[in-house]
Structures are given as structure tokens and as C-alpha cells.
Amino acid sequence: MAKLIYAANVSLDGYMEDERGNIDWSISDDETYAFWTDFQRTIGTYLYGRRLYETMVYWETASASGDQPEVRREFGQIWRAAEKIVYSRTLQAVSSARTRIEREFDPDAIRRLKESSGADITIGGLELAGQAMSAGLIDECHLLLNPIVLGGGKRALPDNVLMRLELLGERRFRSGVVHLHYRVIV
């Protein structure tokens, strides 16, 4: 059975976006980028909210030629090969292959997807991930804690959700970023 994984870049004070909706504060140097690329290798399906999909769809047409570092070309190849499900009531069409739109979050459909999938699944977008957390569907959390305090913005974890976690691993990067890998205790 596949795991459903919540993975996010997070500020020290718990935000995934600043007050203007920007994520340009997150550190994306070669070391952390290589880590995220390696992380993606086990992922077969991405579950996205609309805004995150609109950010990530860049990888559908990102150049596979030599004008990008190898690790970024690899990330694009991994992303294009995976299935993508976008949860949106407003998005009319997708602009990437292997992608479909779902209008409503259905916990039972996610359970079936986990049971039938041969590769792990990630979920991104706070509202969508919060629904999965509330439904008890998240198996692991991978947080890249960035050495910055934003003071406000979009929180990385929802309010009113209780999840007990077991720390499985951690990794420090030269940039000051710390990766925290947790398993959800059921």
C-alpha cells in the first residue's frame, strides 16, 4: 500500500507562504534541490490544490536541454512522469499531461488510491492537506524547516487537527535548512 505524504517548505514560525503569498524566501540551493529531487523518485502521484498546481505546472514545459543543471532536469522528468490530480472547483482545464481535475475531496477515493497505487503519493496545498489530515489519511510528513521567521502568511499546518508524530529522521543542510521526517502515529 502506498503512503500519503505531506511535504512542505516551512519557515521557522510555521508558514509555507509569506503574507503576499510568496515562497521565494525558501532556500533552494543545489544541496536542498538535490534532496527534493531524490525524495520525488518514489512518488507516483501528486495531489494538488489549484494554486500549487499552477506553480508546479512550470515543470511540464521546463527545458530538458543543457541550459538547466542536471538535478533540475531530473526533477522535471520525474514530475512529468507522475500522475497529477488537481482539486479545484474553479480550474477549467489542465495544461499538463497525466493530469485530471477533481471537484471535491473524497477521503474514500484517496483510501482506494493508496490501496491500489504501486508508488507513494504526495499532497500539497494547505486546504487539501488539511482535509486529508482531518480524515486521518496522512502517513508521513516531510518538512524542510527554513531559517527564517516570516511573522505571518499561510500556515503550513492547519488549525484544529491533532496528529501524533514520531520523528524518523532529520538532516541538516549547509544553508541552515533542516529536514524533519515524521511518521503519523495512528
PDB file of C-alpha atoms in Angstrom:
ATOM      1  CA  MET A   1       0.000   0.000   0.000  1.00  0.00           C
ATOM      2  CA  ALA A   2       1.246   3.458  -0.891  1.00  0.00           C
ATOM      3  CA  LYS A   3       1.908   6.133   1.707  1.00  0.00           C
ATOM      4  CA  LEU A   4       0.266   9.548   1.545  1.00  0.00           C
ATOM      5  CA  ILE A   5       2.972  12.095   2.317  1.00  0.00           C
ATOM      6  CA  TYR A   6       2.627  15.771   3.191  1.00  0.00           C
ATOM      7  CA  ALA A   7       5.818  17.575   2.194  1.00  0.00           C
ATOM      8  CA  ALA A   8       6.424  21.307   2.519  1.00  0.00           C
ATOM      9  CA  ASN A   9       8.977  24.069   2.867  1.00  0.00           C
ATOM     10  CA  VAL A  10       8.247  25.818   6.152  1.00  0.00           C
ATOM     11  CA  SER A  11       9.503  28.951   7.903  1.00  0.00           C
ATOM     12  CA  LEU A  12      10.759  28.653  11.471  1.00  0.00           C
ATOM     13  CA  ASP A  13       7.463  30.142  12.676  1.00  0.00           C
ATOM     14  CA  GLY A  14       5.367  27.656  10.712  1.00  0.00           C
ATOM     15  CA  TYR A  15       4.407  29.386   7.453  1.00  0.00           C
ATOM     16  CA  MET A  16       4.581  27.997   3.920  1.00  0.00           C
ATOM     17  CA  GLU A  17       3.890  31.367   2.228  1.00  0.00           C
ATOM     18  CA  ASP A  18       4.550  34.911   3.372  1.00  0.00           C
ATOM     19  CA  GLU A  19       1.747  37.460   3.728  1.00  0.00           C
ATOM     20  CA  ARG A  20       1.888  38.252  -0.021  1.00  0.00           C
ATOM     21  CA  GLY A  21       1.671  34.578  -0.996  1.00  0.00           C
ATOM     22  CA  ASN A  22       5.352  34.370  -1.938  1.00  0.00           C
ATOM     23  CA  ILE A  23       7.589  31.361  -1.415  1.00  0.00           C
ATOM     24  CA  ASP A  24      10.784  32.977  -2.718  1.00  0.00           C
ATOM     25  CA  TRP A  25      12.150  33.081   0.836  1.00  0.00           C
ATOM     26  CA  SER A  26      12.585  29.282   0.885  1.00  0.00           C
ATOM     27  CA  ILE A  27      16.129  28.103   0.275  1.00  0.00           C
ATOM     28  CA  SER A  28      16.564  26.230  -2.980  1.00  0.00           C
ATOM     29  CA  ASP A  29      20.301  25.786  -3.295  1.00  0.00           C
ATOM     30  CA  ASP A  30      21.908  22.835  -5.075  1.00  0.00           C
ATOM     31  CA  GLU A  31      22.064  20.687  -1.934  1.00  0.00           C
ATOM     32  CA  THR A  32      18.397  21.073  -0.965  1.00  0.00           C
ATOM     33  CA  TYR A  33      17.290  20.836  -4.587  1.00  0.00           C
ATOM     34  CA  ALA A  34      19.161  17.540  -4.976  1.00  0.00           C
ATOM     35  CA  PHE A  35      17.495  16.305  -1.777  1.00  0.00           C
ATOM     36  CA  TRP A  36      13.993  17.172  -3.056  1.00  0.00           C
ATOM     37  CA  THR A  37      14.741  15.554  -6.400  1.00  0.00           C
ATOM     38  CA  ASP A  38      15.836  12.333  -4.687  1.00  0.00           C
ATOM     39  CA  PHE A  39      12.723  12.497  -2.499  1.00  0.00           C
ATOM     40  CA  GLN A  40      10.490  12.669  -5.598  1.00  0.00           C
ATOM     41  CA  ARG A  41      11.853   9.426  -7.063  1.00  0.00           C
ATOM     42  CA  THR A  42       9.437   7.275  -5.018  1.00  0.00           C
ATOM     43  CA  ILE A  43       6.380   9.421  -5.841  1.00  0.00           C
ATOM     44  CA  GLY A  44       3.892   8.167  -8.415  1.00  0.00           C
ATOM     45  CA  THR A  45       1.065  10.658  -7.870  1.00  0.00           C
ATOM     46  CA  TYR A  46       0.865  14.295  -6.795  1.00  0.00           C
ATOM     47  CA  LEU A  47      -2.334  15.623  -5.220  1.00  0.00           C
ATOM     48  CA  TYR A  48      -2.510  19.408  -5.575  1.00  0.00           C
ATOM     49  CA  GLY A  49      -4.739  22.293  -4.757  1.00  0.00           C
ATOM     50  CA  ARG A  50      -5.221  24.694  -7.671  1.00  0.00           C
ATOM     51  CA  ARG A  51      -2.650  27.312  -6.639  1.00  0.00           C
ATOM     52  CA  LEU A  52       0.103  24.782  -6.029  1.00  0.00           C
ATOM     53  CA  TYR A  53      -0.667  23.072  -9.339  1.00  0.00           C
ATOM     54  CA  GLU A  54      -0.430  26.413 -11.137  1.00  0.00           C
ATOM     55  CA  THR A  55       3.035  26.867  -9.614  1.00  0.00           C
ATOM     56  CA  MET A  56       4.223  23.328 -10.323  1.00  0.00           C
ATOM     57  CA  VAL A  57       2.910  23.110 -13.913  1.00  0.00           C
ATOM     58  CA  TYR A  58       6.045  25.059 -14.877  1.00  0.00           C
ATOM     59  CA  TRP A  59       7.760  21.658 -14.941  1.00  0.00           C
ATOM     60  CA  GLU A  60       5.582  20.473 -17.817  1.00  0.00           C
ATOM     61  CA  THR A  61       7.482  22.688 -20.247  1.00  0.00           C
ATOM     62  CA  ALA A  62      10.692  23.408 -18.347  1.00  0.00           C
ATOM     63  CA  SER A  63      13.616  22.920 -20.645  1.00  0.00           C
ATOM     64  CA  ALA A  64      15.121  19.455 -20.633  1.00  0.00           C
ATOM     65  CA  SER A  65      18.144  20.767 -22.526  1.00  0.00           C
ATOM     66  CA  GLY A  66      21.528  21.587 -21.099  1.00  0.00           C
ATOM     67  CA  ASP A  67      20.582  25.110 -20.015  1.00  0.00           C
ATOM     68  CA  GLN A  68      19.470  23.823 -16.597  1.00  0.00           C
ATOM     69  CA  PRO A  69      21.524  21.943 -14.024  1.00  0.00           C
ATOM     70  CA  GLU A  70      21.163  18.162 -14.209  1.00  0.00           C
ATOM     71  CA  VAL A  71      19.301  17.949 -10.885  1.00  0.00           C
ATOM     72  CA  ARG A  72      16.624  20.356 -12.178  1.00  0.00           C
ATOM     73  CA  ARG A  73      16.286  18.440 -15.448  1.00  0.00           C
ATOM     74  CA  GLU A  74      15.873  15.238 -13.420  1.00  0.00           C
ATOM     75  CA  PHE A  75      13.204  16.858 -11.253  1.00  0.00           C
ATOM     76  CA  GLY A  76      11.272  17.890 -14.357  1.00  0.00           C
ATOM     77  CA  GLN A  77      11.465  14.375 -15.783  1.00  0.00           C
ATOM     78  CA  ILE A  78      10.212  12.865 -12.518  1.00  0.00           C
ATOM     79  CA  TRP A  79       7.384  15.396 -12.313  1.00  0.00           C
ATOM     80  CA  ARG A  80       6.246  14.829 -15.892  1.00  0.00           C
ATOM     81  CA  ALA A  81       6.241  11.027 -15.416  1.00  0.00           C
ATOM     82  CA  ALA A  82       3.971  11.158 -12.350  1.00  0.00           C
ATOM     83  CA  GLU A  83       0.181  11.280 -12.260  1.00  0.00           C
ATOM     84  CA  LYS A  84      -1.287  14.560 -11.054  1.00  0.00           C
ATOM     85  CA  ILE A  85      -4.724  15.155  -9.531  1.00  0.00           C
ATOM     86  CA  VAL A  86      -5.789  18.776  -9.065  1.00  0.00           C
ATOM     87  CA  TYR A  87      -8.579  19.530  -6.612  1.00  0.00           C
ATOM     88  CA  SER A  88     -10.355  22.673  -7.743  1.00  0.00           C
ATOM     89  CA  ARG A  89     -13.870  23.974  -8.154  1.00  0.00           C
ATOM     90  CA  THR A  90     -12.707  26.770 -10.479  1.00  0.00           C
ATOM     91  CA  LEU A  91      -9.954  25.389 -12.728  1.00  0.00           C
ATOM     92  CA  GLN A  92     -11.494  24.691 -16.124  1.00  0.00           C
ATOM     93  CA  ALA A  93      -8.645  22.775 -17.785  1.00  0.00           C
ATOM     94  CA  VAL A  94      -5.194  21.444 -17.006  1.00  0.00           C
ATOM     95  CA  SER A  95      -2.083  22.223 -19.003  1.00  0.00           C
ATOM     96  CA  SER A  96      -0.027  19.148 -18.220  1.00  0.00           C
ATOM     97  CA  ALA A  97      -0.129  15.528 -19.299  1.00  0.00           C
ATOM     98  CA  ARG A  98      -1.139  12.751 -16.901  1.00  0.00           C
ATOM     99  CA  THR A  99      -3.337  15.241 -15.024  1.00  0.00           C
ATOM    100  CA  ARG A 100      -7.005  15.301 -14.108  1.00  0.00           C
ATOM    101  CA  ILE A 101      -9.269  17.618 -12.144  1.00  0.00           C
ATOM    102  CA  GLU A 102     -11.416  16.540  -9.211  1.00  0.00           C
ATOM    103  CA  ARG A 103     -14.054  18.990  -7.993  1.00  0.00           C
ATOM    104  CA  GLU A 104     -14.414  17.618  -4.450  1.00  0.00           C
ATOM    105  CA  PHE A 105     -12.070  15.944  -1.985  1.00  0.00           C
ATOM    106  CA  ASP A 106     -13.290  12.392  -1.361  1.00  0.00           C
ATOM    107  CA  PRO A 107     -11.491  10.598   1.509  1.00  0.00           C
ATOM    108  CA  ASP A 108     -12.722   7.195   0.306  1.00  0.00           C
ATOM    109  CA  ALA A 109     -11.265   7.812  -3.161  1.00  0.00           C
ATOM    110  CA  ILE A 110      -7.909   8.634  -1.539  1.00  0.00           C
ATOM    111  CA  ARG A 111      -8.061   5.430   0.510  1.00  0.00           C
ATOM    112  CA  ARG A 112      -8.677   3.457  -2.698  1.00  0.00           C
ATOM    113  CA  LEU A 113      -5.819   5.281  -4.426  1.00  0.00           C
ATOM    114  CA  LYS A 114      -3.460   4.406  -1.551  1.00  0.00           C
ATOM    115  CA  GLU A 115      -4.525   0.763  -1.709  1.00  0.00           C
ATOM    116  CA  SER A 116      -4.106   0.474  -5.480  1.00  0.00           C
ATOM    117  CA  SER A 117      -1.007   2.591  -6.054  1.00  0.00           C
ATOM    118  CA  GLY A 118       2.383   0.979  -6.521  1.00  0.00           C
ATOM    119  CA  ALA A 119       4.200   4.220  -5.612  1.00  0.00           C
ATOM    120  CA  ASP A 120       3.832   6.791  -2.859  1.00  0.00           C
ATOM    121  CA  ILE A 121       1.583   9.839  -3.133  1.00  0.00           C
ATOM    122  CA  THR A 122       2.263  13.410  -2.032  1.00  0.00           C
ATOM    123  CA  ILE A 123      -0.315  16.013  -1.145  1.00  0.00           C
ATOM    124  CA  GLY A 124       0.233  19.747  -1.286  1.00  0.00           C
ATOM    125  CA  GLY A 125      -1.775  22.845  -0.611  1.00  0.00           C
ATOM    126  CA  LEU A 126      -2.857  23.619   2.937  1.00  0.00           C
ATOM    127  CA  GLU A 127      -6.609  23.296   2.463  1.00  0.00           C
ATOM    128  CA  LEU A 128      -6.278  19.988   0.641  1.00  0.00           C
ATOM    129  CA  ALA A 129      -3.659  18.607   3.034  1.00  0.00           C
ATOM    130  CA  GLY A 130      -5.766  19.779   5.979  1.00  0.00           C
ATOM    131  CA  GLN A 131      -8.730  17.795   4.686  1.00  0.00           C
ATOM    132  CA  ALA A 132      -6.521  14.709   4.368  1.00  0.00           C
ATOM    133  CA  MET A 133      -5.138  15.272   7.875  1.00  0.00           C
ATOM    134  CA  SER A 134      -8.660  15.645   9.308  1.00  0.00           C
ATOM    135  CA  ALA A 135      -9.671  12.392   7.580  1.00  0.00           C
ATOM    136  CA  GLY A 136      -6.654  10.554   9.060  1.00  0.00           C
ATOM    137  CA  LEU A 137      -5.154   9.834   5.642  1.00  0.00           C
ATOM    138  CA  ILE A 138      -1.632  11.269   6.047  1.00  0.00           C
ATOM    139  CA  ASP A 139       1.051   8.655   6.750  1.00  0.00           C
ATOM    140  CA  GLU A 140       4.177  10.829   6.819  1.00  0.00           C
ATOM    141  CA  CYS A 141       5.219  14.471   6.980  1.00  0.00           C
ATOM    142  CA  HIS A 142       8.437  15.795   5.458  1.00  0.00           C
ATOM    143  CA  LEU A 143       9.120  19.375   6.481  1.00  0.00           C
ATOM    144  CA  LEU A 144      12.054  21.443   5.278  1.00  0.00           C
ATOM    145  CA  LEU A 145      12.423  23.974   8.069  1.00  0.00           C
ATOM    146  CA  ASN A 146      13.972  27.163   6.650  1.00  0.00           C
ATOM    147  CA  PRO A 147      15.999  29.520   8.872  1.00  0.00           C
ATOM    148  CA  ILE A 148      13.638  32.490   8.529  1.00  0.00           C
ATOM    149  CA  VAL A 149      10.813  33.994  10.582  1.00  0.00           C
ATOM    150  CA  LEU A 150       8.043  35.413   8.388  1.00  0.00           C
ATOM    151  CA  GLY A 151       5.723  36.755  11.083  1.00  0.00           C
ATOM    152  CA  GLY A 152       2.603  35.860   9.121  1.00  0.00           C
ATOM    153  CA  GLY A 153       1.228  34.330   5.974  1.00  0.00           C
ATOM    154  CA  LYS A 154      -0.268  30.955   5.141  1.00  0.00           C
ATOM    155  CA  ARG A 155       0.343  28.395   7.863  1.00  0.00           C
ATOM    156  CA  ALA A 156       1.924  25.089   6.850  1.00  0.00           C
ATOM    157  CA  LEU A 157      -0.252  23.078   9.230  1.00  0.00           C
ATOM    158  CA  PRO A 158      -3.989  23.509   9.716  1.00  0.00           C
ATOM    159  CA  ASP A 159      -5.729  24.550  12.898  1.00  0.00           C
ATOM    160  CA  ASN A 160      -7.960  22.107  14.773  1.00  0.00           C
ATOM    161  CA  VAL A 161      -6.169  18.941  13.664  1.00  0.00           C
ATOM    162  CA  LEU A 162      -4.491  16.638  16.162  1.00  0.00           C
ATOM    163  CA  MET A 163      -1.818  14.298  14.801  1.00  0.00           C
ATOM    164  CA  ARG A 164       0.720  12.499  16.915  1.00  0.00           C
ATOM    165  CA  LEU A 165       4.046  12.133  15.152  1.00  0.00           C
ATOM    166  CA  GLU A 166       7.145  10.015  15.546  1.00  0.00           C
ATOM    167  CA  LEU A 167      10.426  11.513  14.332  1.00  0.00           C
ATOM    168  CA  LEU A 168      12.001   9.078  11.865  1.00  0.00           C
ATOM    169  CA  GLY A 169      14.902  11.184  10.723  1.00  0.00           C
ATOM    170  CA  GLU A 170      16.463  14.563  10.359  1.00  0.00           C
ATOM    171  CA  ARG A 171      19.089  16.101   8.137  1.00  0.00           C
ATOM    172  CA  ARG A 172      20.896  19.408   8.364  1.00  0.00           C
ATOM    173  CA  PHE A 173      21.943  21.280   5.244  1.00  0.00           C
ATOM    174  CA  ARG A 174      24.831  23.731   4.928  1.00  0.00           C
ATOM    175  CA  SER A 175      22.284  26.509   4.258  1.00  0.00           C
ATOM    176  CA  GLY A 176      20.760  26.088   7.720  1.00  0.00           C
ATOM    177  CA  VAL A 177      17.697  24.245   6.418  1.00  0.00           C
ATOM    178  CA  VAL A 178      16.702  21.199   8.481  1.00  0.00           C
ATOM    179  CA  HIS A 179      14.682  18.313   7.049  1.00  0.00           C
ATOM    180  CA  LEU A 180      12.333  16.665   9.556  1.00  0.00           C
ATOM    181  CA  HIS A 181      10.789  13.321   8.606  1.00  0.00           C
ATOM    182  CA  TYR A 182       7.831  12.183  10.706  1.00  0.00           C
ATOM    183  CA  ARG A 183       5.530   9.187  10.679  1.00  0.00           C
ATOM    184  CA  VAL A 184       1.947   9.732  11.798  1.00  0.00           C
ATOM    185  CA  ILE A 185       1.113   7.563  14.804  1.00  0.00           C
ATOM    186  CA  VAL A 186      -2.350   6.079  14.460  1.00  0.00           C
TER     187      VAL A 186
END
